[in-house]
Structure formats: structure tokens, C-alpha cells
Coordinates of C-alpha atoms in Angstrom, one line a residue:
M1 CA 107.9 198.4 158.9
N2 CA 109.8 200.3 161.6
R3 CA 111.2 197.1 163.4
Y4 CA 114.6 195.3 163.2
P5 CA 114.7 191.6 163.2
L6 CA 116.2 190.4 166.8
W7 CA 119.4 189.6 165.0
K8 CA 120.0 192.9 163.5
N9 CA 119.4 194.2 167.0
L10 CA 121.5 192.0 169.4
L11 CA 124.3 193.1 166.2
V12 CA 124.1 196.6 167.2
L13 CA 124.2 196.1 170.6
A14 CA 127.3 193.5 170.5
V15 CA 129.1 196.1 168.4
L16 CA 128.8 198.4 170.7
L17 CA 129.5 196.4 173.8
L18 CA 132.8 195.4 171.8
G19 CA 133.1 199.2 171.4
L20 CA 132.9 200.0 174.9
V21 CA 135.6 197.4 175.8
Y22 CA 138.0 198.7 173.8
A23 CA 137.5 202.4 174.1
L24 CA 137.4 202.0 178.1
P25 CA 141.5 201.9 178.4
N26 CA 141.6 205.3 177.1
L27 CA 140.0 206.4 180.2
Y28 CA 142.7 205.1 182.5
G29 CA 145.5 206.7 180.8
E30 CA 149.1 205.5 181.2
A31 CA 151.6 206.0 183.7
P32 CA 155.1 206.5 184.0
A33 CA 157.3 203.6 184.1
V34 CA 161.1 202.1 183.7
Q35 CA 161.8 199.7 181.3
V36 CA 164.8 197.3 182.0
L37 CA 166.0 195.3 178.6
P38 CA 169.3 193.0 178.6
L39 CA 171.7 194.0 175.6
R40 CA 174.0 190.9 175.5
S41 CA 172.8 187.7 174.3
N42 CA 174.2 185.7 177.3
L43 CA 172.0 187.9 179.6
K44 CA 167.7 187.3 179.7
A45 CA 165.2 189.0 181.4
D46 CA 163.6 186.4 184.2
T47 CA 162.9 186.6 187.6
A48 CA 166.2 186.9 188.7
L49 CA 166.8 190.2 187.1
M50 CA 163.4 191.4 188.2
A51 CA 164.2 190.8 191.5
R52 CA 167.5 192.8 191.4
V53 CA 165.9 196.1 189.8
E54 CA 163.2 195.2 192.9
E55 CA 165.9 195.3 195.3
A56 CA 167.8 198.2 194.1
L57 CA 164.4 200.4 193.7
K58 CA 163.5 199.2 197.4
A59 CA 166.9 200.3 198.7
A60 CA 166.9 203.9 197.2
Q61 CA 162.8 203.8 198.4
L62 CA 161.6 204.2 195.5
N63 CA 158.6 202.1 195.1
P64 CA 156.8 201.5 192.2
Q65 CA 153.0 201.1 191.6
A66 CA 153.7 197.7 190.2
M67 CA 156.3 195.8 188.5
S68 CA 155.8 193.2 185.3
L69 CA 157.9 190.9 183.3
D70 CA 157.5 190.0 179.6
A71 CA 159.5 187.8 177.0
T72 CA 162.5 190.5 176.8
S73 CA 162.2 193.3 179.5
V74 CA 161.2 193.9 183.3
K75 CA 158.8 197.2 183.8
A76 CA 158.1 199.3 187.0
R77 CA 155.5 201.8 187.0
F78 CA 155.6 204.9 189.2
N79 CA 153.4 207.5 190.2
D80 CA 155.0 210.2 189.0
T81 CA 157.4 211.4 186.2
D82 CA 160.5 212.8 189.0
T83 CA 160.3 209.1 190.8
Q84 CA 160.3 207.6 187.4
I85 CA 163.6 209.4 186.0
K86 CA 165.4 208.9 189.3
A87 CA 164.9 205.1 188.9
K88 CA 166.2 205.2 185.7
D89 CA 169.4 207.0 187.0
L90 CA 169.0 204.8 189.7
L91 CA 168.9 201.4 187.8
H92 CA 171.3 202.5 184.8
A93 CA 174.1 203.4 187.6
Q94 CA 173.4 199.6 189.3
L95 CA 172.9 197.9 186.3
G96 CA 175.9 199.2 183.7
D97 CA 175.9 199.2 180.2
D98 CA 174.8 195.5 180.1
Y99 CA 171.2 196.5 180.3
M100 CA 169.1 199.2 178.4
V101 CA 167.1 201.4 181.0
A102 CA 164.8 203.1 179.1
L103 CA 162.0 205.8 180.0
N104 CA 158.5 204.7 178.9
L105 CA 154.8 204.4 179.5
L106 CA 152.1 201.6 180.7
A107 CA 148.8 201.5 180.6
R108 CA 147.0 201.9 184.1
S109 CA 144.0 199.7 182.4
P110 CA 142.5 196.9 184.7
Q111 CA 144.0 193.5 184.3
W112 CA 140.8 191.9 183.1
L113 CA 141.3 194.8 179.9
A114 CA 144.8 193.9 179.6
D115 CA 143.9 190.2 179.5
L116 CA 141.5 190.8 176.4
N117 CA 144.3 193.0 174.7
A118 CA 142.4 196.4 175.4
L119 CA 144.8 198.9 175.8
P120 CA 145.3 202.8 175.1
M121 CA 145.9 204.4 171.9
Y122 CA 149.6 205.5 171.7
L123 CA 150.2 209.3 172.1
G124 CA 152.5 211.0 169.4
L125 CA 155.4 213.1 170.0
D126 CA 153.1 216.3 169.6
L127 CA 150.8 214.8 172.6
R128 CA 153.2 213.4 174.8
G129 CA 156.3 215.3 174.4
G130 CA 159.9 214.9 173.4
V131 CA 162.1 216.1 170.6
H132 CA 162.3 215.6 166.6
F133 CA 165.0 215.8 164.0
L134 CA 164.8 216.1 160.2
L135 CA 168.1 214.7 159.1
Q136 CA 170.0 215.3 155.6
I137 CA 172.3 212.9 154.1
D138 CA 175.1 214.1 152.5
M139 CA 175.0 211.9 149.3
R140 CA 178.2 213.4 147.7
A141 CA 180.2 212.6 150.8
A142 CA 178.5 208.6 150.0
L143 CA 179.8 208.6 146.2
D144 CA 183.2 210.0 147.5
K145 CA 183.7 207.7 150.1
A146 CA 182.9 204.5 147.7
L147 CA 185.2 206.3 144.9
E148 CA 188.3 206.2 147.6
S149 CA 187.5 202.9 148.8
A150 CA 187.8 201.8 145.1
S151 CA 190.9 203.8 144.4
S152 CA 192.6 202.0 147.1
D153 CA 191.4 198.7 146.3
I154 CA 192.8 199.4 142.6
R155 CA 195.8 199.8 143.9
S156 CA 195.6 196.4 145.8
T157 CA 194.4 194.6 142.9
L158 CA 197.1 195.8 140.2
R159 CA 199.5 195.0 143.0
E160 CA 198.4 191.5 143.5
A161 CA 198.3 191.2 139.7
N162 CA 201.4 192.4 139.2
I163 CA 200.4 194.7 136.5
P164 CA 203.2 197.8 136.8
Y165 CA 201.2 201.4 137.2
S166 CA 202.9 204.7 138.0
G167 CA 199.6 206.5 139.9
V168 CA 196.1 206.4 140.8
T169 CA 194.7 209.5 141.3
R170 CA 190.9 210.4 142.3
D171 CA 189.3 213.6 141.2
A172 CA 185.6 214.9 141.9
S173 CA 183.9 211.7 140.0
S174 CA 186.8 209.4 138.7
I175 CA 189.7 207.6 139.0
T176 CA 192.5 207.8 136.9
T177 CA 195.0 205.4 137.2
R178 CA 198.5 206.0 135.1
F179 CA 200.4 203.6 132.8
R180 CA 203.7 203.6 130.9
D181 CA 202.6 201.4 127.9
A182 CA 199.5 200.6 126.3
N183 CA 200.3 196.7 126.9
A184 CA 199.6 197.3 130.4
R185 CA 197.0 199.1 130.4
G186 CA 195.2 197.0 128.5
K187 CA 196.0 194.0 131.0
G188 CA 195.2 196.3 134.1
E189 CA 191.7 197.3 132.3
E190 CA 190.7 193.6 131.9
E191 CA 191.9 192.7 135.5
L192 CA 190.1 195.7 137.2
K193 CA 186.6 195.1 135.1
Q194 CA 186.6 191.7 136.4
H195 CA 186.8 192.9 140.1
F196 CA 184.9 196.3 139.8
G197 CA 181.4 195.5 138.2
G198 CA 180.2 198.8 139.3
L199 CA 183.2 200.8 137.5
E200 CA 182.5 201.7 133.8
F201 CA 186.3 202.0 132.4
G202 CA 187.4 204.4 129.0
T203 CA 190.9 205.1 128.0
R204 CA 192.9 208.2 127.1
E205 CA 196.5 209.1 126.4
E206 CA 198.0 212.5 127.9
G207 CA 201.5 213.7 128.3
G208 CA 203.3 210.5 127.0
E209 CA 201.0 208.7 129.4
F210 CA 198.4 205.9 129.1
L211 CA 195.6 206.6 131.4
L212 CA 192.6 204.5 132.7
L213 CA 189.7 206.4 133.9
A214 CA 186.8 204.8 136.0
H215 CA 183.5 206.1 136.8
L216 CA 181.0 204.7 138.7
K217 CA 178.0 203.5 136.4
Q218 CA 174.7 205.0 137.2
Q219 CA 172.8 202.2 138.9
E220 CA 175.7 201.9 141.0
Q221 CA 175.5 205.7 142.0
I222 CA 171.8 205.0 143.2
R223 CA 172.6 201.6 144.5
I224 CA 175.7 203.6 147.1
Q225 CA 172.9 206.2 147.7
E226 CA 170.2 203.6 148.7
S227 CA 172.7 201.8 151.0
A228 CA 173.7 205.1 152.5
V229 CA 170.3 205.7 153.6
Q230 CA 169.6 201.7 155.1
Q231 CA 172.6 202.2 156.7
N232 CA 172.2 205.7 158.3
L233 CA 168.8 204.1 159.9
V234 CA 170.0 201.4 161.1
T235 CA 173.2 203.5 162.5
L236 CA 170.6 205.5 164.0
R237 CA 168.4 203.1 165.8
N238 CA 171.6 201.7 167.3
R239 CA 172.5 205.1 168.6
V240 CA 168.6 205.6 169.6
N241 CA 168.9 202.0 171.4
E242 CA 172.4 203.3 173.4
L243 CA 170.2 206.6 174.3
G244 CA 167.5 204.2 175.9
V245 CA 164.3 206.0 174.2
A246 CA 161.1 204.0 174.2
E247 CA 159.1 203.7 171.0
P248 CA 161.1 205.6 168.8
V249 CA 160.1 207.0 165.2
I250 CA 163.1 206.7 162.8
Q251 CA 161.8 206.2 159.4
Q252 CA 162.7 207.6 155.6
Q253 CA 161.4 210.4 154.6
G254 CA 161.8 211.2 150.6
A255 CA 165.4 210.1 148.8
D256 CA 168.1 211.7 151.1
R257 CA 165.9 212.3 154.3
I258 CA 165.9 211.0 157.7
V259 CA 163.0 211.9 160.4
V260 CA 164.0 210.8 164.0
Q261 CA 161.2 211.8 166.7
L262 CA 162.3 210.7 170.6
P263 CA 158.9 210.7 172.9
G264 CA 159.6 211.8 176.0
V265 CA 163.3 212.4 175.9
Q266 CA 164.3 215.4 178.3
D267 CA 167.9 215.5 177.4
T268 CA 167.8 217.1 173.9
A269 CA 171.2 218.3 173.8
R270 CA 172.6 214.9 174.3
A271 CA 170.2 213.7 172.1
K272 CA 171.6 215.6 169.3
D273 CA 175.3 215.5 170.4
I274 CA 174.7 211.8 170.0
L275 CA 172.4 211.5 166.4
G276 CA 174.8 214.1 165.0
R277 CA 178.0 212.5 165.6
T278 CA 179.8 210.7 162.9
A279 CA 182.7 208.6 164.5
T280 CA 184.7 205.8 162.9
L281 CA 187.9 204.2 163.4
E282 CA 190.7 203.7 161.0
V283 CA 193.7 201.9 161.4
R284 CA 196.7 203.2 159.2
L285 CA 200.9 202.9 159.4
V286 CA 202.3 205.9 160.4
D287 CA 205.2 207.0 158.0
D288 CA 208.3 207.5 159.6
E289 CA 210.6 207.8 156.8
H290 CA 209.3 211.6 155.9
H291 CA 208.7 214.4 158.6
Y292 CA 206.0 216.9 158.6
V293 CA 207.1 220.4 157.6
D294 CA 204.6 223.2 159.1
G295 CA 203.3 225.0 155.2
A296 CA 204.8 222.1 152.9
A297 CA 202.6 219.8 150.9
V298 CA 202.3 216.3 152.7
P299 CA 204.3 213.4 151.0
F300 CA 203.1 211.5 148.1
G301 CA 200.5 208.7 149.4
T302 CA 200.6 210.1 153.3
D303 CA 197.8 211.9 154.9
M304 CA 198.8 214.3 157.8
F305 CA 196.5 214.3 161.2
K306 CA 197.1 215.8 164.4
D307 CA 197.3 213.8 167.9
R308 CA 195.3 215.1 171.0
D309 CA 198.3 217.2 171.6
G310 CA 198.1 218.8 168.4
T311 CA 201.2 217.6 167.5
P312 CA 200.9 216.6 163.4
L313 CA 201.7 213.3 162.4
L314 CA 202.5 211.5 158.9
V315 CA 200.1 208.3 158.2
K316 CA 200.2 206.5 155.0
K317 CA 196.7 206.6 152.8
T318 CA 196.2 202.6 153.2
V319 CA 194.1 201.7 155.3
I320 CA 194.5 198.6 157.1
L321 CA 191.0 198.3 158.8
T322 CA 188.2 200.7 159.7
G323 CA 185.2 200.7 162.3
E324 CA 183.1 198.6 160.2
R325 CA 184.9 195.5 161.6
I326 CA 184.0 196.0 165.2
N327 CA 182.0 193.7 166.9
D328 CA 181.7 195.4 170.5
A329 CA 183.4 198.2 172.1
Q330 CA 183.5 198.7 175.9
P331 CA 185.2 201.7 178.0
G332 CA 187.5 200.7 180.7
F333 CA 191.1 201.0 181.7
D334 CA 194.4 200.0 180.6
S335 CA 195.7 197.8 183.1
R336 CA 199.3 199.2 183.1
S337 CA 199.0 202.7 183.4
N338 CA 195.0 202.9 184.5
E339 CA 194.0 205.3 181.9
P340 CA 190.5 205.4 181.0
A341 CA 190.5 203.5 177.8
V342 CA 188.3 201.8 175.1
H343 CA 188.4 198.4 174.5
I344 CA 187.4 196.8 171.2
N345 CA 186.3 193.8 169.8
L346 CA 186.6 193.1 166.2
D347 CA 184.9 190.7 164.0
A348 CA 186.7 187.7 162.4
V349 CA 187.7 189.4 158.8
G350 CA 189.0 192.5 161.0
A351 CA 190.8 189.9 163.6
R352 CA 192.6 188.4 160.5
K353 CA 193.6 191.5 159.2
F354 CA 194.8 193.1 162.4
K355 CA 196.7 189.9 162.8
E356 CA 198.5 189.6 159.6
A357 CA 199.2 193.7 159.5
T358 CA 201.0 193.8 163.0
R359 CA 202.6 190.4 161.8
E360 CA 204.1 192.4 158.7
N361 CA 205.0 195.5 160.6
V362 CA 206.8 194.5 163.7
G363 CA 209.2 198.0 164.9
K364 CA 206.4 199.8 163.2
R365 CA 204.2 202.4 164.8
M366 CA 200.5 202.4 163.9
A367 CA 198.3 204.7 164.4
I368 CA 194.5 204.4 165.2
I369 CA 192.4 207.3 163.7
L370 CA 189.2 208.4 165.5
F371 CA 187.1 210.3 162.8
E372 CA 184.4 212.4 164.0
K373 CA 182.1 215.0 161.7
G374 CA 184.8 214.3 158.8
K375 CA 188.0 215.3 161.0
G376 CA 190.3 212.8 161.8
E377 CA 192.7 212.6 165.3
V378 CA 195.2 210.5 166.3
V379 CA 194.3 208.7 169.1
T380 CA 197.3 206.7 169.9
A381 CA 200.3 205.5 167.6
P382 CA 201.9 202.8 169.3
V383 CA 205.3 200.5 168.2
I384 CA 203.8 197.4 166.7
R385 CA 206.1 195.2 169.6
E386 CA 204.4 191.7 168.2
E387 CA 201.9 190.1 166.0
I388 CA 198.6 190.5 167.8
G389 CA 196.3 188.2 167.5
G390 CA 192.2 187.2 169.1
G391 CA 190.7 190.4 167.5
R392 CA 190.9 192.4 171.0
V393 CA 192.5 196.3 170.3
Q394 CA 192.7 198.9 172.9
I395 CA 192.8 202.4 171.9
S396 CA 194.0 204.9 175.1
G397 CA 195.6 208.0 175.2
K398 CA 194.8 211.4 177.0
M399 CA 190.8 210.9 177.3
N400 CA 188.9 211.2 180.3
T401 CA 186.0 208.6 181.7
E402 CA 183.3 210.6 179.9
E403 CA 185.2 210.9 176.8
A404 CA 186.1 206.8 176.4
K405 CA 182.2 205.9 177.2
D406 CA 181.3 208.7 174.5
T407 CA 183.7 207.0 172.0
S408 CA 182.7 203.4 173.0
L409 CA 179.4 204.4 172.3
L410 CA 179.4 205.7 169.2
L411 CA 181.8 203.1 167.9
R412 CA 179.5 200.5 169.2
A413 CA 176.6 202.0 167.2
G414 CA 178.3 201.7 164.4
A415 CA 179.1 204.2 161.4
L416 CA 177.2 206.5 159.3
A417 CA 177.7 205.6 155.2
A418 CA 177.9 209.2 154.6
P419 CA 177.4 212.5 156.9
M420 CA 174.4 214.2 158.0
E421 CA 173.3 217.5 159.0
I422 CA 169.9 218.2 161.3
V423 CA 168.0 220.6 158.7
E424 CA 165.2 221.0 161.3
E425 CA 164.6 220.9 164.9
R426 CA 161.3 220.8 166.7
T427 CA 161.0 220.5 170.6
V428 CA 157.9 219.8 172.3
G429 CA 157.9 219.6 176.1
P430 CA 156.1 217.3 178.2
S431 CA 153.8 220.0 179.5
L432 CA 152.8 221.6 176.3
G433 CA 152.1 217.7 174.9
A434 CA 149.5 217.6 178.2
D435 CA 148.2 221.0 176.9
N436 CA 147.4 219.8 173.6
I437 CA 145.7 217.0 175.1
K438 CA 143.6 219.1 176.4
R439 CA 143.0 221.5 174.0
G440 CA 142.4 218.7 171.6
F441 CA 140.0 216.9 173.8
D442 CA 138.0 220.6 174.5
S443 CA 137.4 221.4 171.3
T444 CA 136.3 217.9 170.6
K445 CA 133.8 217.9 173.6
I446 CA 132.6 221.6 173.0
G447 CA 131.8 220.8 169.6
F448 CA 129.9 217.8 170.7
I449 CA 127.9 219.6 173.0
A450 CA 127.1 222.7 170.5
I451 CA 126.1 220.1 167.8
A452 CA 124.2 218.0 170.3
V453 CA 122.5 221.5 171.7
F454 CA 121.7 222.2 168.2
M455 CA 120.3 219.3 167.0
V456 CA 117.9 218.1 170.5
V457 CA 116.5 221.8 170.1
Y458 CA 115.9 221.6 166.2
Y459 CA 114.8 218.0 166.0
L460 CA 113.8 217.5 169.2
M461 CA 113.2 213.3 169.7
F462 CA 114.9 212.7 166.5
G463 CA 118.1 215.1 167.7
T464 CA 118.2 213.2 170.3
V465 CA 118.7 209.9 169.0
S466 CA 121.0 211.4 166.2
V467 CA 123.1 213.0 169.3
L468 CA 122.7 208.9 171.1
A469 CA 124.0 207.6 167.4
L470 CA 127.1 210.5 167.3
G471 CA 128.0 209.4 170.7
A472 CA 128.1 205.1 169.5
N473 CA 130.3 207.0 166.3
L474 CA 132.5 208.6 168.7
L475 CA 132.9 205.0 170.8
L476 CA 133.3 203.1 168.1
L477 CA 136.1 205.5 166.2
V478 CA 138.2 205.4 169.8
A479 CA 137.7 201.8 170.0
L480 CA 139.0 201.1 166.1
L481 CA 142.0 203.3 167.1
S482 CA 142.9 201.6 170.3
M483 CA 142.3 198.1 168.7
L484 CA 144.6 199.0 165.6
Q485 CA 147.2 200.5 168.4
A486 CA 147.0 203.9 165.9
T487 CA 149.5 206.9 167.3
L488 CA 147.0 209.7 168.1
T489 CA 148.7 212.8 166.7
L490 CA 147.2 216.5 166.9
P491 CA 146.0 216.2 163.1
G492 CA 144.4 212.8 164.4
M493 CA 142.5 214.5 166.7
A494 CA 141.3 217.3 164.4
G495 CA 140.4 213.9 162.4
I496 CA 138.0 213.1 165.0
A497 CA 136.4 216.3 165.6
L498 CA 135.9 216.4 161.3
T499 CA 134.5 212.8 161.6
L500 CA 131.8 214.5 163.8
G501 CA 130.7 217.2 162.1
M502 CA 130.4 215.0 159.1
A503 CA 128.5 212.5 160.7
I504 CA 126.1 214.5 161.6
D505 CA 125.2 215.7 158.1
A506 CA 123.7 211.8 157.5
N507 CA 121.3 212.5 160.4
V508 CA 120.4 216.1 159.6
L509 CA 119.8 214.6 155.9
I510 CA 117.6 211.6 157.2
N511 CA 115.6 214.1 159.4
E512 CA 114.9 216.4 156.7
R513 CA 113.8 213.7 154.7
I514 CA 111.2 212.8 157.6
R515 CA 110.0 216.1 157.8
E516 CA 109.7 216.5 154.1
E517 CA 107.4 213.2 153.9
L518 CA 105.5 214.5 156.8
R519 CA 105.0 217.8 155.2
N520 CA 103.6 215.6 152.1
G521 CA 100.9 214.2 154.3
V522 CA 102.6 210.8 154.7
P523 CA 101.9 208.7 157.7
P524 CA 104.4 209.2 160.2
Q525 CA 105.5 205.4 160.1
T526 CA 105.7 205.3 156.8
A527 CA 107.4 209.2 156.6
I528 CA 110.4 207.3 158.7
H529 CA 110.8 204.4 156.7
A530 CA 110.7 206.5 153.7
G531 CA 113.0 208.9 155.4
Y532 CA 115.6 206.5 156.0
E533 CA 115.4 204.7 152.6
N534 CA 115.8 207.4 150.6
A535 CA 118.6 209.2 152.7
F536 CA 120.8 206.1 152.6
A537 CA 121.5 206.1 148.9
T538 CA 123.0 209.9 149.3
I539 CA 124.8 209.2 152.4
L540 CA 126.3 206.6 150.8
D541 CA 127.6 208.6 147.7
S542 CA 129.0 211.6 149.9
N543 CA 130.6 208.9 152.3
I544 CA 132.2 207.1 149.2
T545 CA 133.7 210.3 147.7
T546 CA 135.1 211.4 150.8
L547 CA 136.4 207.7 151.6
I548 CA 138.2 207.6 148.2
A549 CA 139.8 211.1 149.1
G550 CA 141.3 210.0 152.7
V551 CA 142.6 206.4 151.0
A552 CA 144.5 209.1 148.4
L553 CA 146.1 210.9 151.6
F554 CA 147.2 207.7 153.4
M555 CA 148.5 206.3 150.4
F556 CA 150.3 209.6 148.9
G557 CA 150.9 211.4 152.4
S558 CA 153.5 211.1 155.0
G559 CA 153.9 211.4 159.1
P560 CA 151.1 213.4 160.5
I561 CA 148.8 213.2 157.0
K562 CA 148.6 210.1 157.3
G563 CA 147.7 209.6 160.7
F564 CA 144.8 212.1 159.9
A565 CA 144.0 210.0 156.7
V566 CA 143.4 206.7 158.9
V567 CA 141.5 208.8 161.0
L568 CA 139.0 210.3 158.7
C569 CA 138.9 206.8 157.0
L570 CA 137.8 204.8 160.3
G571 CA 135.9 207.5 160.8
I572 CA 133.9 207.5 157.8
L573 CA 133.3 203.9 158.6
T574 CA 131.7 204.5 162.3
S575 CA 129.6 207.6 160.8
M576 CA 128.1 205.0 158.4
F577 CA 127.2 202.5 160.9
S578 CA 126.0 204.5 163.6
A579 CA 123.6 207.1 161.3
V580 CA 122.1 204.4 159.6
L581 CA 122.2 201.2 161.6
V582 CA 122.3 202.9 165.3
S583 CA 120.3 205.6 165.0
R584 CA 117.4 203.6 163.2
A585 CA 117.6 200.9 166.0
L586 CA 117.0 203.9 168.4
V587 CA 113.8 205.0 166.4
N588 CA 112.7 201.4 165.8
L589 CA 112.5 201.4 169.5
I590 CA 111.1 204.5 170.2
Y591 CA 108.0 204.5 167.6
G592 CA 108.2 200.9 166.0
S593 CA 105.8 199.3 168.7
K594 CA 103.6 201.8 168.2
V595 CA 100.3 200.9 166.2
R596 CA 98.8 203.9 165.6
L597 CA 101.5 206.7 165.5
N598 CA 99.9 210.3 164.9
K599 CA 102.4 212.3 165.1
V600 CA 106.5 212.5 166.3
A601 CA 108.8 214.6 167.4
I602 CA 110.7 216.0 164.7
G603 CA 110.8 219.9 165.2

């Protein structure tokens, strides 16, 4: 009656052994490490790079515990974080900007576990330490930028089509093009409709002028906003890569916010500075026909920017080239003056535009304007001596080495589609993360011991079996999380503690059913069988309702809530297995073989 067939006992044993193997790496933990990745396509992570890293570390007397080479990087493992940081600084200085040197954590697991792909769980920001930013995207600025670009393109389109117009102006939500007669407006409207599918046009007469009004369509506004979020996500990932952070979390939250989590980052000020900055270049011609008068309005068709000395300079509104055409930007030095400079490589379209612009404007001045946080500054405004081809541009002018390095980093990482503002900032120190781990494990351990004492005292042998089943549940839950390579956070640890409490409920239900049968005078073997059989339906019902709630949390929650939901759902599955199969297998082993069973120890 209370005996499992052999295959079922073997199944329970196999699952427990598998769980033990995959939970084991968490006991070994992780060691601080440095990861070296080539940033250029012509460089590879190979044995030569590994030898170079090893030699540099050896020369500095920084002895790694172990070194490994995989398909994309070289990793060196160290005993402590101090040596890790020294090694990172050393390798970054020696390998230069062609390689990304990032802090990382590597499992201390023995090789045979690694060969089985048994790895420890990832630890979240609140357990490992690091910085958390919530960034708000300025969607109004994204729409303004689109309108500004469209107004410039409208001028070019009308000029190329030889359609006369008297001016193009832009306000907060529309672009107004002025014509002198209705015939020219009609031709202009027809031409512009062919080129600007995202705009809707309307006409109006005002003060003897024939106006053509253009607005962004609703669907175009949505597309621009979605595109701004995606471009900002890509740009932030590039910038974080430049910071050399391993396993960052960069994800969209809601319609216009982005979450950035940088585990293990110590230099938070630099991280904040790099993430929050919006740098891009614009190349425009200098307006030498007019002179800027302090306090007076700038001439029509021009903007005023100051150079690094604070001297105002008038430049034309028409943008020849933007930073979007930059392929690469590296710090360096001017070959003639030996001043710090930034060397820029343009893509094919950018190189062609730059070549045409320099060919058509020989003898004129060209301003290279660096925009940062919405403010433009003229970096340099040299005279064009000759046509410049090849797509290689150098900018220099009163910048030091560090500024040249930062500017090249920002240009290389790309421009943000719209400015962003940090609306939430949270820093978790490594010591606080370690403290959170200790507190989380302590609370789980104390909870487990308290439950174990209660169950053993109250239910005697059946309580002991319940505690062993609860231990199996914890083992399987940790193994599943490790196999899935889930990221464990504080809410996840709360989920583990909650799962333990819920899992013991099933055993309490079974034990009480057995007690009830015994009180009714049912023989012990029959009481055990009836207890498990009768309790199963109730356990199944209660766990299914909780599972539904967990799935809903996962589907509609975000961030830590999703992590909690994953642990809760997995915990329900493992508790069903352990409370029903594992505990009954143990009871069967203890009582099932006894033919004459007159009494059981259940309190």
C-alpha cells in the first residue's frame, strides 16, 4: 500500500542528485576577475593576447589565481578586489583604447562542475553593489529636433525643385513656409508631399502671403518617440561598454524611461557624468558677412555660438554634417602644433558630404560645433584651404588630453536622439551588498531552523520527514535558479523565504490528515495512504491559485517584481514535488516495509 515502484524511487533519487550537482556551485561562490575584450574587428582574443596580459600582470607582480581564454575575451581571476582593481588599471594603461578592460566575477567552481555547465546564480545590484539610474527622456526635445531637421530639408527640397518661396519658419509644433502666390504654394505643396510622408499639410493666407503649414502626423510622432527610446538605449549601451562594466542592465521602463544598473561600479561620479552627457558634432559654415553685436538680434539664417575663449561667432543655420556620420573618434595630437586633438573618421555618406562642402567653400571658414547638454560650443573654425576627401577630420583647439579623451569617447559612443535627465539615482556599496546577502541568508536559515524545530517537536517522525522534504525543496529551487542562470536579488531572496513557509503548509496538511484518520480508528498503513491521497487535491488547488498569481506578477510586473515572481513560481513547482513525492518516498522507506504497523510517531 505504501510502497513506490522502483522506477519512482529512482526518479526521486535522480532528481535530488541532479539538484545537488547544480546547486553545488553556489557554495563555492565567485571570485573577482578582470575581463579583456578586443574592441576592433582586426583584433582577436587569442593566445597572443593571453600571453600579453599574463606578462603585464607578472611584471607588476599581480599574480592571478587562474587565467582563461574563451571565444571573445581573456579572463584573469584574483584573490581579492584590491588586486582586481590594480590589475584593471594596469591592463587598461598598457593595452590602450583598442581593448575593453572590465571588472567581472568568475565562478570558483571546480572544473568538473563547469564542464557540466553548473554555474552559480547571478547576483543582482542590491546584493553585489553598484549604481542604479532611472533616466527620463525629453520627448518634446525629440519632436523639436525632428521638426528642425524637417524645416532644413524643406528649404533644400524647394531650392532643388526651383520653387520660389519667401521663408521657412518653425514654432513649437509646426513649420510655416511662405510663398508669394498661390501657384508657387501649390507646386511647393505637391513637391513636399512627395518627400515628407510624415507631415500633414494645410494652407492659409495671411498679410498678403500664401502660407503652407506642416505638422507632424500622430503616427509619425509615435514613431519618433519610439525611435528616440531605441536609439538612446543603443547609445547608452555603447557608453556603458566604454566604461568597461560587465553584465550591466540597460532596459526600457514604460514609454519614456530607461533603467541603467551598473554592478560593481566604484567610480559612480564618472559613470553619472558619461551617462548624462549628450555630445554630438555639427559642421556649419561661418557667416563672415555679418558681425555679431552684443545685445542685438542675430541676423536671419544664422546662430551665435561662443568659442572656448568666450568669443561670439556667427554660423549659418544650415548643417553640413552631424555626429551621426561618425564611424570612429580617437584622442591624439595635432601633427603640426602637437596640441591634443580628436581624430574622426566619417562614414561613406559623411565623407562625401564633407568633401563636397570643402570643395564648394574653399577660402571660407568652417565651424565645428560640439553640442553638450543642449549647449553648443565652437571647438575650432579653420579656413578651408582645399578640398578634404577620405573622410578623416581632425578637431583641435584649446583642449587638454583628458578633454580630448572624453570628447572622443562621447562621439564614439554616438549621440542621444533626445536629452535625458537622471530622475532617480541609487548607490549600493559592495559592503552593503555583502551585508544584504548575509541578512538574506541568515533570515532564510533562521526561518528554516525555526520551522524544523517546530515540525520535529509537533509531528515527531513525520515532522522530521517534512523537514527533509523541505530541505529537498530548497535544494531543487536553488538548482533550478542556477540552471536558468537567474539573477538573484533581495526580492528573490524574500521569494525563497516565502516559498519555504508555503512549502511546509503542504506537509502540515498531510500530517493533519493522517492524524485525523488515526483518531477515527483507521490502521496506520491505511491512515498514511489516505492522508497523502486526500491531501493531494487540496494541495494542488491551493498551489495552482498561487501559481496563477505568480504568473500574473511575472507578466505585468517589472524589474524586482518579476524576479520575485520567477522565484515564487519555481518554488511552487519544487514544493509540490518535494511535499508529495519526496516526503512520501521517505515515509514509504520508513513504514512501507513493515507488515504489522501498530503505531506511527506523528505526535
